[in-house]
mmCIF file of C-alpha atoms and ligand atoms in Angstrom:
data_model
loop_
_atom_site.group_PDB
_atom_site.id
_atom_site.type_symbol
_atom_site.label_atom_id
_atom_site.label_comp_id
_atom_site.label_asym_id
_atom_site.label_seq_id
_atom_site.Cartn_x
_atom_site.Cartn_y
_atom_site.Cartn_z
ATOM 1 C CA MET A 213 38.716 3.772 -188.613
ATOM 2 C CA SER A 214 35.046 2.813 -188.365
ATOM 3 C CA THR A 215 34.144 -0.282 -186.414
ATOM 4 C CA ILE A 216 31.372 -2.813 -186.788
ATOM 5 C CA ARG A 217 29.605 -1.061 -183.911
ATOM 6 C CA ASP A 218 29.567 2.236 -185.882
ATOM 7 C CA VAL A 219 27.992 0.425 -188.841
ATOM 8 C CA ALA A 220 25.369 -1.222 -186.611
ATOM 9 C CA LYS A 221 24.483 2.142 -185.044
ATOM 10 C CA LEU A 222 24.130 3.934 -188.404
ATOM 11 C CA ALA A 223 22.111 1.080 -189.928
ATOM 12 C CA GLY A 224 19.951 0.864 -186.811
ATOM 13 C CA VAL A 225 20.582 -2.866 -186.305
ATOM 14 C CA SER A 226 22.539 -5.021 -183.843
ATOM 15 C CA VAL A 227 26.222 -5.986 -184.174
ATOM 16 C CA ALA A 228 25.068 -9.599 -184.456
ATOM 17 C CA THR A 229 22.954 -8.689 -187.533
ATOM 18 C CA ILE A 230 25.943 -6.975 -189.143
ATOM 19 C CA SER A 231 28.044 -10.036 -188.311
ATOM 20 C CA ARG A 232 25.434 -12.366 -189.916
ATOM 21 C CA TYR A 233 25.449 -10.162 -193.027
ATOM 22 C CA LEU A 234 29.268 -10.009 -193.217
ATOM 23 C CA ASN A 235 29.782 -13.721 -192.571
ATOM 24 C CA LYS A 236 26.668 -14.774 -194.517
ATOM 25 C CA SER A 237 25.893 -16.876 -191.479
ATOM 26 C CA GLY A 238 22.154 -16.375 -191.068
ATOM 27 C CA TYR A 239 19.035 -14.612 -192.448
ATOM 28 C CA VAL A 240 19.018 -10.830 -193.055
ATOM 29 C CA ASN A 241 15.963 -9.392 -194.860
ATOM 30 C CA VAL A 242 16.398 -7.307 -198.021
ATOM 31 C CA GLU A 243 15.448 -3.995 -196.405
ATOM 32 C CA THR A 244 17.999 -4.523 -193.611
ATOM 33 C CA GLU A 245 20.628 -5.611 -196.099
ATOM 34 C CA LEU A 246 20.198 -2.342 -198.020
ATOM 35 C CA LYS A 247 20.499 -0.298 -194.817
ATOM 36 C CA ILE A 248 23.696 -2.187 -193.866
ATOM 37 C CA LYS A 249 25.210 -1.755 -197.323
ATOM 38 C CA LYS A 250 24.489 1.976 -197.225
ATOM 39 C CA ALA A 251 26.021 2.323 -193.754
ATOM 40 C CA ILE A 252 29.173 0.413 -194.830
ATOM 41 C CA GLU A 253 29.577 2.706 -197.869
ATOM 42 C CA THR A 254 28.924 5.876 -195.857
ATOM 43 C CA LEU A 255 31.498 4.908 -193.203
ATOM 44 C CA ASN A 256 33.908 3.339 -195.671
ATOM 45 C CA TYR A 257 34.033 0.343 -193.280
ATOM 46 C CA SER A 258 36.299 -2.555 -194.200
ATOM 47 C CA PRO A 259 35.649 -5.785 -192.301
ATOM 48 C CA ASN A 260 38.742 -7.894 -191.519
ATOM 49 C CA ALA A 261 39.815 -10.639 -189.146
ATOM 50 C CA VAL A 262 39.840 -8.205 -186.251
ATOM 51 C CA ALA A 263 36.278 -7.033 -187.184
ATOM 52 C CA ARG A 264 35.137 -10.649 -187.242
ATOM 53 C CA GLY A 265 36.705 -10.995 -183.839
ATOM 54 C CA LEU A 266 34.826 -7.871 -182.676
ATOM 55 C CA ALA A 267 31.512 -9.327 -183.838
ATOM 56 C CA GLY A 268 32.029 -12.181 -181.455
ATOM 57 C CA LYS A 269 33.675 -14.520 -183.966
ATOM 58 C CA LYS A 270 36.775 -16.199 -182.605
ATOM 59 C CA THR A 271 40.141 -15.388 -184.111
ATOM 60 C CA ASN A 272 41.319 -18.906 -183.211
ATOM 61 C CA THR A 273 44.470 -17.410 -181.731
ATOM 62 C CA ILE A 274 45.847 -17.703 -178.214
ATOM 63 C CA ALA A 275 48.854 -15.993 -176.636
ATOM 64 C CA LEU A 276 51.581 -17.444 -174.428
ATOM 65 C CA ILE A 277 53.447 -14.874 -172.312
ATOM 66 C CA LEU A 278 56.844 -16.222 -171.166
ATOM 67 C CA PRO A 279 59.319 -14.500 -168.811
ATOM 68 C CA ASP A 280 62.638 -15.542 -170.369
ATOM 69 C CA ILE A 281 62.786 -17.144 -173.807
ATOM 70 C CA SER A 282 66.595 -17.512 -173.483
ATOM 71 C CA ASN A 283 66.138 -20.158 -170.759
ATOM 72 C CA PRO A 284 65.712 -23.593 -172.469
ATOM 73 C CA PHE A 285 62.945 -24.485 -170.010
ATOM 74 C CA PHE A 286 60.511 -22.088 -171.714
ATOM 75 C CA PRO A 287 60.886 -23.051 -175.387
ATOM 76 C CA GLU A 288 60.164 -26.645 -174.333
ATOM 77 C CA LEU A 289 57.004 -25.393 -172.617
ATOM 78 C CA ALA A 290 56.064 -23.361 -175.711
ATOM 79 C CA ARG A 291 56.550 -26.413 -177.905
ATOM 80 C CA ALA A 292 53.888 -28.322 -175.967
ATOM 81 C CA VAL A 293 51.467 -25.373 -175.876
ATOM 82 C CA GLU A 294 51.787 -24.934 -179.641
ATOM 83 C CA ASP A 295 51.416 -28.672 -180.409
ATOM 84 C CA VAL A 296 48.131 -28.918 -178.518
ATOM 85 C CA ALA A 297 46.803 -25.550 -179.707
ATOM 86 C CA SER A 298 47.364 -26.401 -183.380
ATOM 87 C CA MET A 299 45.691 -29.776 -182.824
ATOM 88 C CA TYR A 300 42.530 -27.816 -181.912
ATOM 89 C CA GLY A 301 42.961 -25.336 -184.789
ATOM 90 C CA TYR A 302 44.466 -22.465 -182.785
ATOM 91 C CA ALA A 303 47.537 -20.394 -183.652
ATOM 92 C CA VAL A 304 49.840 -19.259 -180.830
ATOM 93 C CA ILE A 305 51.343 -15.775 -180.413
ATOM 94 C CA LEU A 306 54.508 -16.024 -178.315
ATOM 95 C CA CYS A 307 55.368 -13.008 -176.111
ATOM 96 C CA ASN A 308 58.626 -12.717 -174.132
ATOM 97 C CA SER A 309 58.220 -10.328 -171.197
ATOM 98 C CA ASP A 310 61.811 -10.434 -169.875
ATOM 99 C CA ASN A 311 60.238 -10.578 -166.425
ATOM 100 C CA GLN A 312 59.175 -6.954 -166.934
ATOM 101 C CA GLY A 313 55.706 -5.928 -165.803
ATOM 102 C CA MET A 314 55.582 -2.913 -168.138
ATOM 103 C CA LYS A 315 56.417 -5.072 -171.135
ATOM 104 C CA GLU A 316 53.758 -7.560 -170.126
ATOM 105 C CA GLN A 317 51.118 -4.840 -169.741
ATOM 106 C CA SER A 318 51.836 -3.477 -173.224
ATOM 107 C CA TYR A 319 51.610 -7.001 -174.656
ATOM 108 C CA ILE A 320 48.208 -7.411 -173.013
ATOM 109 C CA GLU A 321 46.935 -4.148 -174.560
ATOM 110 C CA ILE A 322 48.140 -5.258 -178.009
ATOM 111 C CA LEU A 323 46.587 -8.698 -177.585
ATOM 112 C CA LYS A 324 43.256 -7.171 -176.466
ATOM 113 C CA LYS A 325 43.178 -5.036 -179.641
ATOM 114 C CA LYS A 326 43.773 -8.158 -181.708
ATOM 115 C CA HIS A 327 40.875 -9.795 -179.873
ATOM 116 C CA ILE A 328 42.937 -12.746 -178.811
ATOM 117 C CA ASP A 329 40.785 -15.686 -177.790
ATOM 118 C CA GLY A 330 42.754 -16.422 -174.599
ATOM 119 C CA ILE A 331 46.078 -15.951 -172.821
ATOM 120 C CA ILE A 332 48.451 -18.291 -170.959
ATOM 121 C CA PHE A 333 50.623 -16.477 -168.400
ATOM 122 C CA ALA A 334 53.881 -18.174 -167.440
ATOM 123 C CA SER A 335 55.465 -15.022 -166.005
ATOM 124 C CA ASN A 336 55.030 -13.611 -162.523
ATOM 125 C CA THR A 337 54.471 -9.884 -163.052
ATOM 126 C CA LEU A 338 50.650 -9.870 -163.091
ATOM 127 C CA SER A 339 48.969 -9.542 -159.710
ATOM 128 C CA HIS A 340 45.975 -11.594 -158.645
ATOM 129 C CA THR A 341 43.663 -8.588 -159.148
ATOM 130 C CA GLU A 342 45.014 -7.868 -162.626
ATOM 131 C CA VAL A 343 44.439 -11.494 -163.626
ATOM 132 C CA ALA A 344 40.895 -11.348 -162.185
ATOM 133 C CA HIS A 345 40.216 -8.082 -164.064
ATOM 134 C CA LEU A 346 41.219 -9.604 -167.397
ATOM 135 C CA ASP A 347 39.133 -12.700 -166.754
ATOM 136 C CA LYS A 348 36.108 -10.532 -165.869
ATOM 137 C CA ASN A 349 36.625 -8.573 -169.098
ATOM 138 C CA GLY A 350 35.951 -11.663 -171.142
ATOM 139 C CA ILE A 351 39.528 -12.739 -171.841
ATOM 140 C CA PRO A 352 39.854 -16.406 -170.856
ATOM 141 C CA LEU A 353 43.215 -17.064 -169.247
ATOM 142 C CA VAL A 354 45.194 -19.718 -167.425
ATOM 143 C CA CYS A 355 48.390 -19.376 -165.373
ATOM 144 C CA LEU A 356 51.465 -21.593 -165.670
ATOM 145 C CA ASP A 357 54.616 -22.313 -163.659
ATOM 146 C CA ARG A 358 55.884 -19.152 -161.862
ATOM 147 C CA ALA A 359 52.642 -17.176 -162.151
ATOM 148 C CA PRO A 360 51.869 -15.739 -158.695
ATOM 149 C CA GLY A 361 50.194 -17.876 -156.052
ATOM 150 C CA LYS A 362 46.409 -17.807 -155.549
ATOM 151 C CA GLN A 363 44.763 -16.833 -158.833
ATOM 152 C CA SER A 364 41.197 -16.424 -160.066
ATOM 153 C CA CYS A 365 41.942 -18.900 -162.825
ATOM 154 C CA SER A 366 43.418 -22.386 -163.181
ATOM 155 C CA VAL A 367 47.151 -22.737 -162.536
ATOM 156 C CA VAL A 368 49.496 -25.476 -163.756
ATOM 157 C CA ARG A 369 52.885 -25.965 -162.084
ATOM 158 C CA SER A 370 55.015 -28.839 -160.891
ATOM 159 C CA GLN A 371 55.559 -30.084 -157.330
ATOM 160 C CA ASN A 372 58.416 -27.732 -156.549
ATOM 161 C CA LYS A 373 58.616 -28.385 -152.798
ATOM 162 C CA ASN A 374 58.480 -32.159 -153.130
ATOM 163 C CA GLY A 375 61.024 -31.962 -155.927
ATOM 164 C CA ALA A 376 63.482 -30.168 -153.649
ATOM 165 C CA LYS A 377 62.921 -32.813 -150.958
ATOM 166 C CA LEU A 378 63.588 -35.505 -153.576
ATOM 167 C CA ALA A 379 66.912 -33.841 -154.422
ATOM 168 C CA ILE A 380 68.031 -33.611 -150.782
ATOM 169 C CA LYS A 381 66.966 -37.193 -150.039
ATOM 170 C CA HIS A 382 69.037 -38.334 -153.012
ATOM 171 C CA LEU A 383 72.113 -36.329 -151.947
ATOM 172 C CA LEU A 384 71.897 -37.629 -148.370
ATOM 173 C CA GLY A 385 71.528 -41.134 -149.765
ATOM 174 C CA MET A 386 74.716 -40.567 -151.766
ATOM 175 C CA GLY A 387 76.598 -39.876 -148.525
ATOM 176 C CA CYS A 388 76.544 -36.052 -148.651
ATOM 177 C CA ARG A 389 76.769 -34.468 -145.195
ATOM 178 C CA LYS A 390 76.781 -30.685 -145.754
ATOM 179 C CA ILE A 391 74.414 -29.595 -148.523
ATOM 180 C CA ALA A 392 74.152 -25.981 -149.750
ATOM 181 C CA HIS A 393 71.292 -24.531 -151.804
ATOM 182 C CA ILE A 394 71.310 -21.893 -154.536
ATOM 183 C CA TYR A 395 67.750 -20.634 -154.813
ATOM 184 C CA GLY A 396 66.135 -18.664 -157.643
ATOM 185 C CA PRO A 397 64.824 -15.055 -157.432
ATOM 186 C CA HIS A 398 63.081 -14.844 -154.039
ATOM 187 C CA GLU A 399 59.955 -13.208 -155.542
ATOM 188 C CA LEU A 400 59.186 -16.243 -157.704
ATOM 189 C CA ILE A 401 56.866 -18.849 -156.242
ATOM 190 C CA THR A 402 58.790 -21.677 -157.903
ATOM 191 C CA ALA A 403 62.050 -20.563 -156.271
ATOM 192 C CA LYS A 404 60.357 -20.006 -152.903
ATOM 193 C CA GLU A 405 58.734 -23.445 -152.889
ATOM 194 C CA ARG A 406 62.035 -25.191 -153.675
ATOM 195 C CA LEU A 407 63.807 -23.231 -150.925
ATOM 196 C CA ILE A 408 61.123 -24.322 -148.468
ATOM 197 C CA GLY A 409 61.542 -27.937 -149.584
ATOM 198 C CA TYR A 410 65.304 -27.658 -148.977
ATOM 199 C CA GLU A 411 64.899 -26.001 -145.562
ATOM 200 C CA GLU A 412 62.290 -28.504 -144.393
ATOM 201 C CA SER A 413 64.703 -31.297 -145.370
ATOM 202 C CA VAL A 414 67.864 -29.992 -143.689
ATOM 203 C CA THR A 415 67.078 -27.683 -140.750
ATOM 204 C CA GLY A 416 67.145 -30.668 -138.380
ATOM 205 C CA PHE A 417 70.806 -31.453 -139.086
ATOM 206 C CA ASP A 418 73.518 -30.021 -136.805
ATOM 207 C CA TRP A 419 75.562 -28.943 -139.829
ATOM 208 C CA TYR A 420 72.705 -26.763 -141.167
ATOM 209 C CA SER A 421 73.026 -22.961 -141.171
ATOM 210 C CA PRO A 422 71.071 -20.339 -143.183
ATOM 211 C CA THR A 423 74.471 -19.277 -144.566
ATOM 212 C CA LEU A 424 74.341 -22.490 -146.595
ATOM 213 C CA THR A 425 71.765 -20.814 -148.839
ATOM 214 C CA MET A 426 72.467 -18.168 -151.491
ATOM 215 C CA GLU A 427 70.138 -16.431 -153.947
ATOM 216 C CA GLY A 428 70.809 -16.775 -157.672
ATOM 217 C CA ASP A 429 68.888 -15.449 -160.666
ATOM 218 C CA PHE A 430 68.114 -18.706 -162.471
ATOM 219 C CA SER A 431 71.069 -18.069 -164.857
ATOM 220 C CA ILE A 432 74.434 -19.807 -165.430
ATOM 221 C CA ALA A 433 76.374 -16.725 -164.276
ATOM 222 C CA GLY A 434 74.144 -16.450 -161.209
ATOM 223 C CA GLY A 435 74.842 -20.081 -160.354
ATOM 224 C CA MET A 436 78.590 -19.567 -160.754
ATOM 225 C CA HIS A 437 78.642 -16.532 -158.477
ATOM 226 C CA ALA A 438 76.477 -18.153 -155.813
ATOM 227 C CA ALA A 439 78.638 -21.297 -155.784
ATOM 228 C CA GLN A 440 81.767 -19.174 -155.330
ATOM 229 C CA VAL A 441 80.230 -17.315 -152.385
ATOM 230 C CA LEU A 442 79.037 -20.542 -150.776
ATOM 231 C CA MET A 443 82.436 -22.247 -151.137
ATOM 232 C CA ASP A 444 84.143 -19.177 -149.648
ATOM 233 C CA ARG A 445 81.716 -19.274 -146.701
ATOM 234 C CA HIS A 446 81.883 -23.050 -146.190
ATOM 235 C CA PRO A 447 84.891 -24.768 -147.845
ATOM 236 C CA ASP A 448 83.659 -28.082 -146.368
ATOM 237 C CA ILE A 449 80.401 -28.154 -148.385
ATOM 238 C CA ASP A 450 80.094 -31.577 -150.053
ATOM 239 C CA ALA A 451 76.970 -30.947 -152.152
ATOM 240 C CA ILE A 452 75.159 -28.091 -153.887
ATOM 241 C CA PHE A 453 71.470 -28.287 -154.801
ATOM 242 C CA ALA A 454 70.639 -25.590 -157.378
ATOM 243 C CA GLY A 455 67.038 -24.364 -157.818
ATOM 244 C CA ASN A 456 67.237 -24.756 -161.609
ATOM 245 C CA ASP A 457 69.502 -26.469 -164.154
ATOM 246 C CA LEU A 458 71.147 -23.297 -165.514
ATOM 247 C CA MET A 459 72.397 -22.426 -162.011
ATOM 248 C CA ALA A 460 73.548 -26.040 -161.558
ATOM 249 C CA VAL A 461 75.625 -25.690 -164.758
ATOM 250 C CA GLY A 462 77.083 -22.444 -163.372
ATOM 251 C CA ALA A 463 77.875 -24.084 -160.036
ATOM 252 C CA LEU A 464 79.625 -26.973 -161.818
ATOM 253 C CA LYS A 465 81.701 -24.469 -163.793
ATOM 254 C CA ALA A 466 82.708 -22.577 -160.627
ATOM 255 C CA LEU A 467 83.725 -25.784 -158.820
ATOM 256 C CA ILE A 468 85.805 -27.045 -161.744
ATOM 257 C CA ARG A 469 87.527 -23.662 -162.004
ATOM 258 C CA ARG A 470 88.499 -24.002 -158.329
ATOM 259 C CA GLY A 471 90.000 -27.396 -159.076
ATOM 260 C CA ILE A 472 87.252 -29.126 -157.083
ATOM 261 C CA ARG A 473 86.339 -32.598 -158.366
ATOM 262 C CA VAL A 474 82.644 -33.294 -159.019
ATOM 263 C CA PRO A 475 81.160 -35.506 -157.571
ATOM 264 C CA GLU A 476 84.154 -36.845 -155.621
ATOM 265 C CA GLN A 477 84.544 -33.683 -153.485
ATOM 266 C CA VAL A 478 81.275 -31.820 -154.154
ATOM 267 C CA ALA A 479 78.115 -33.285 -155.681
ATOM 268 C CA VAL A 480 75.831 -31.090 -157.818
ATOM 269 C CA CYS A 481 72.088 -31.453 -158.415
ATOM 270 C CA GLY A 482 69.812 -29.209 -160.495
ATOM 271 C CA PHE A 483 66.067 -28.771 -161.156
ATOM 272 C CA ASP A 484 64.068 -28.618 -164.431
ATOM 273 C CA GLY A 485 65.331 -31.482 -166.606
ATOM 274 C CA ILE A 486 66.539 -29.439 -169.599
ATOM 275 C CA ASN A 487 68.781 -31.180 -172.145
ATOM 276 C CA MET A 488 71.813 -29.018 -171.236
ATOM 277 C CA THR A 489 72.373 -31.203 -168.146
ATOM 278 C CA GLU A 490 73.235 -34.083 -170.484
ATOM 279 C CA ILE A 491 76.038 -32.259 -172.327
ATOM 280 C CA THR A 492 78.092 -31.170 -169.316
ATOM 281 C CA GLU A 493 80.977 -33.303 -167.995
ATOM 282 C CA PRO A 494 80.022 -34.836 -165.619
ATOM 283 C CA GLU A 495 76.383 -34.996 -166.639
ATOM 284 C CA ILE A 496 74.249 -33.283 -163.993
ATOM 285 C CA THR A 497 71.685 -35.027 -161.813
ATOM 286 C CA THR A 498 68.424 -33.113 -161.892
ATOM 287 C CA VAL A 499 64.820 -33.095 -160.701
ATOM 288 C CA ALA A 500 62.915 -33.164 -163.982
ATOM 289 C CA GLN A 501 59.712 -31.175 -164.307
ATOM 290 C CA PRO A 502 57.070 -32.675 -166.665
ATOM 291 C CA ILE A 503 57.626 -29.667 -168.956
ATOM 292 C CA TYR A 504 55.853 -30.972 -172.030
ATOM 293 C CA GLU A 505 52.926 -32.287 -169.942
ATOM 294 C CA MET A 506 52.587 -28.887 -168.209
ATOM 295 C CA GLY A 507 52.430 -27.056 -171.543
ATOM 296 C CA ALA A 508 49.984 -29.544 -173.061
ATOM 297 C CA LEU A 509 47.656 -29.434 -170.032
ATOM 298 C CA VAL A 510 47.563 -25.638 -169.785
ATOM 299 C CA SER A 511 46.789 -25.389 -173.504
ATOM 300 C CA ARG A 512 43.887 -27.837 -173.172
ATOM 301 C CA ILE A 513 42.469 -26.032 -170.127
ATOM 302 C CA LEU A 514 42.530 -22.670 -171.922
ATOM 303 C CA ILE A 515 40.932 -23.994 -175.111
ATOM 304 C CA LYS A 516 38.148 -25.646 -173.106
ATOM 305 C CA LYS A 517 37.584 -22.306 -171.352
ATOM 306 C CA ILE A 518 37.469 -20.446 -174.700
ATOM 307 C CA GLU A 519 34.985 -22.938 -176.090
ATOM 308 C CA GLY A 520 32.731 -22.587 -173.090
ATOM 309 C CA ILE A 521 33.387 -26.006 -171.595
ATOM 310 C CA MET A 522 33.214 -24.713 -168.058
ATOM 311 C CA GLU A 523 35.382 -26.409 -165.468
ATOM 312 C CA ALA A 524 36.064 -25.205 -161.935
ATOM 313 C CA ASP A 525 39.329 -23.257 -161.680
ATOM 314 C CA GLN A 526 41.922 -25.323 -159.889
ATOM 315 C CA THR A 527 45.663 -25.582 -159.299
ATOM 316 C CA TYR A 528 47.315 -28.593 -160.932
ATOM 317 C CA GLU A 529 50.630 -29.616 -159.318
ATOM 318 C CA LEU A 530 52.250 -32.231 -161.519
ATOM 319 C CA ASP A 531 54.712 -34.863 -160.285
ATOM 320 C CA VAL A 532 58.441 -34.397 -160.818
ATOM 321 C CA SER A 533 61.064 -37.136 -161.135
ATOM 322 C CA LEU A 534 64.715 -37.463 -160.118
ATOM 323 C CA ILE A 535 67.175 -38.220 -162.926
ATOM 324 C CA PRO A 536 70.354 -39.472 -161.176
ATOM 325 C CA ARG A 537 73.579 -38.909 -163.161
ATOM 326 C CA LYS A 538 77.337 -38.793 -162.595
ATOM 327 C CA SER A 539 77.391 -35.416 -160.776
ATOM 328 C CA THR A 540 76.015 -37.062 -157.622
ATOM 329 C CA GLN A 541 77.405 -40.578 -157.936
ATOM 330 C CA ARG A 542 77.649 -42.469 -154.622
ATOM 331 C CA ARG A 543 80.813 -41.935 -152.569
ATOM 332 C CA GLU A 544 82.005 -43.686 -149.486
ATOM 333 C CA SER A 545 80.044 -42.221 -146.524
HETATM 334 O O1 LIG B 821 64.729 -22.407 -165.232
HETATM 335 C C1 LIG B 821 63.680 -21.481 -165.166
HETATM 336 C C2 LIG B 821 62.853 -21.692 -163.940
HETATM 337 O O2 LIG B 821 61.825 -20.722 -163.948
HETATM 338 C C3 LIG B 821 62.219 -23.065 -163.932
HETATM 339 O O3 LIG B 821 62.602 -23.782 -162.782
HETATM 340 C C4 LIG B 821 60.739 -22.804 -163.992
HETATM 341 O O4 LIG B 821 60.018 -23.551 -163.007
HETATM 342 C C5 LIG B 821 60.583 -21.329 -163.852
HETATM 343 O O5 LIG B 821 59.995 -20.964 -162.650
#
């Protein structure tokens, strides 16, 4: 299929001149017009939205690459991205990478062919160099949430470490004296930061042992399994802090199945602030991330970048807030 560049070459003019002719957005003299028309006929070129994109016109479309659309945290994020994008006249293409690097790479190739105006990465499979390469190749991008650490673009995430400290402070304040932690996949920065926040809060206590921590996979089943292992290791645990709400739901399920009363015997606290924590019995205390605010901010940053409003790349760490509920209600200390 011929491209706008082929037409420009055959007509002996620039791509910008072809673009002005196609979009009727500027002067083209009669002689040049005839040459362009002849070249288009010879090459049987058919301009379309992609061609307009190729000629430097925006397609007014951005992409959001998420790692796990089945986790309620991400649709809430997508909602905010889409609300802000449509406010500025941009459509959003949603891509679910299932945490797979290969899948993400193929999405990026497809998006490049569609001349996407910009990309928001919320997954963790792209390395710093790959992100830098895309940025250098004229694809504005911004990273969100679990995207890897230092990036050559702006990053928006919440205060994961402080959020974990908030959870532990709350559990200690509720009279808990042996707190376990189920952390997310160790390769994810969000899981790592929450684990560090837990460790910094508890390593000074005589009851602390690294065997009070267990890796989960940010899923309900993963939370269930980890809670079972932890309770087998330490039957005297009186609180579990889970690195996300789905694992907290799984931990609650495992405790109830063992006939353990929550919060009377073991308190449970999660992280994220998804609605699911309000439908369990008891309702689960959680550290709420400003999910909507994160999505709205990252969308604004990307659109500014696309429209050439240059701002220095920076990492935005948004505040989190504790939502105390029945699963950690105060007990006699
Ligand atoms: O629940 C999914 C988790 O993955 C969230 O905590 C979010 O921060 C992401 O990293």
